Amino acid sequence: MVTQITAVPKLYIGIDIHKRSWKVHCATDLFSGKSFSMDPDPEQLKDYVDKHFADHEVVTAYEAGCCGYSAHRCFESYGWSSLVVNPA
């Protein structure tokens, strides 16, 4: 019998974006996740995801605010689904 993967594993990333640092929380379908702080650089987050979650479909979300939409545009360019949500 040949086993086939029928579901793509998903990685959910919530980000608290600030000018000087990001607080990131990663979770998958199977575990509740890990939180960490990092420099405000989308490329660093992409490197982390590529290293630890290479085969996952990625969904990001962060609050709209003073930092604009540049991170959203970067995430979308990586092929990730990205949401910018109302802080209210």
Short mmCIF file of C-alpha atoms in Angstrom, two decimals:
data_model
loop_
_atom_site.label_atom_id
_atom_site.label_comp_id
_atom_site.label_asym_id
_atom_site.label_seq_id
_atom_site.Cartn_x
_atom_site.Cartn_y
_atom_site.Cartn_z
CA MET A 1 0.00 0.00 0.00
CA VAL A 2 1.32 3.42 -0.97
CA THR A 3 0.80 6.24 1.54
CA GLN A 4 -0.09 9.63 0.13
CA ILE A 5 -0.09 12.95 1.93
CA THR A 6 -3.50 14.53 1.38
CA ALA A 7 -3.20 17.61 3.61
CA VAL A 8 -0.55 20.31 3.57
CA PRO A 9 0.67 21.22 7.08
CA LYS A 10 -0.10 24.82 7.99
CA LEU A 11 1.92 27.35 9.97
CA TYR A 12 0.11 30.29 11.55
CA ILE A 13 2.19 33.34 12.52
CA GLY A 14 0.85 36.19 14.64
CA ILE A 15 3.06 39.27 14.81
CA ASP A 16 3.00 42.27 17.10
CA ILE A 17 4.81 44.73 14.83
CA HIS A 18 6.66 47.70 16.28
CA LYS A 19 9.27 50.02 14.82
CA ARG A 20 12.22 48.53 16.77
CA SER A 21 11.21 44.88 17.23
CA TRP A 22 8.59 42.25 16.41
CA LYS A 23 7.03 39.81 18.84
CA VAL A 24 6.24 36.66 16.87
CA HIS A 25 4.11 33.64 17.79
CA CYS A 26 4.19 30.56 15.56
CA ALA A 27 1.71 27.69 15.79
CA THR A 28 0.79 24.73 13.59
CA ASP A 29 -2.11 22.33 13.40
CA LEU A 30 -0.24 20.02 15.78
CA PHE A 31 1.36 22.25 18.42
CA SER A 32 0.40 25.44 20.21
CA GLY A 33 3.53 27.26 19.29
CA LYS A 34 6.56 29.23 20.23
CA SER A 35 6.93 32.96 20.90
CA PHE A 36 10.05 35.02 20.35
CA SER A 37 11.24 38.56 19.64
CA MET A 38 13.19 39.52 16.55
CA ASP A 39 14.44 42.49 14.59
CA PRO A 40 11.77 44.11 12.37
CA ASP A 41 12.94 42.37 9.19
CA PRO A 42 10.64 40.19 7.05
CA GLU A 43 13.65 38.44 5.50
CA GLN A 44 14.77 37.19 8.93
CA LEU A 45 11.32 35.73 9.52
CA LYS A 46 11.41 34.06 6.10
CA ASP A 47 14.80 32.50 6.93
CA TYR A 48 13.39 31.17 10.22
CA VAL A 49 10.34 29.69 8.50
CA ASP A 50 12.44 28.16 5.70
CA LYS A 51 14.72 26.54 8.27
CA HIS A 52 12.11 25.17 10.68
CA PHE A 53 8.88 24.86 8.65
CA ALA A 54 9.99 24.35 5.05
CA ASP A 55 7.07 22.15 4.00
CA HIS A 56 4.30 24.24 5.61
CA GLU A 57 1.74 26.55 4.06
CA VAL A 58 2.19 29.88 5.88
CA VAL A 59 -0.47 32.33 7.08
CA THR A 60 0.54 35.57 8.84
CA ALA A 61 -1.52 38.18 10.65
CA TYR A 62 -0.68 41.48 12.30
CA GLU A 63 -2.47 44.64 13.41
CA ALA A 64 -2.65 47.62 11.11
CA GLY A 65 -0.76 50.54 12.57
CA CYS A 66 2.00 53.06 12.17
CA CYS A 67 4.40 50.61 10.47
CA GLY A 68 2.41 50.42 7.26
CA TYR A 69 2.02 47.57 4.80
CA SER A 70 5.61 46.87 3.74
CA ALA A 71 5.76 43.66 5.81
CA HIS A 72 2.45 42.51 4.30
CA ARG A 73 3.78 43.06 0.78
CA CYS A 74 6.95 41.10 1.61
CA PHE A 75 4.96 38.19 3.09
CA GLU A 76 2.73 38.08 0.02
CA SER A 77 5.81 38.07 -2.25
CA TYR A 78 7.05 34.95 -0.41
CA GLY A 79 3.84 33.17 -1.40
CA TRP A 80 2.41 33.40 2.11
CA SER A 81 -1.15 34.37 2.89
CA SER A 82 -1.04 37.60 4.89
CA LEU A 83 -3.75 39.42 6.84
CA VAL A 84 -3.56 42.96 8.18
CA VAL A 85 -6.31 43.22 10.77
CA ASN A 86 -8.12 46.08 12.50
CA PRO A 87 -6.61 46.66 15.96
CA ALA A 88 -10.07 47.29 17.42
#
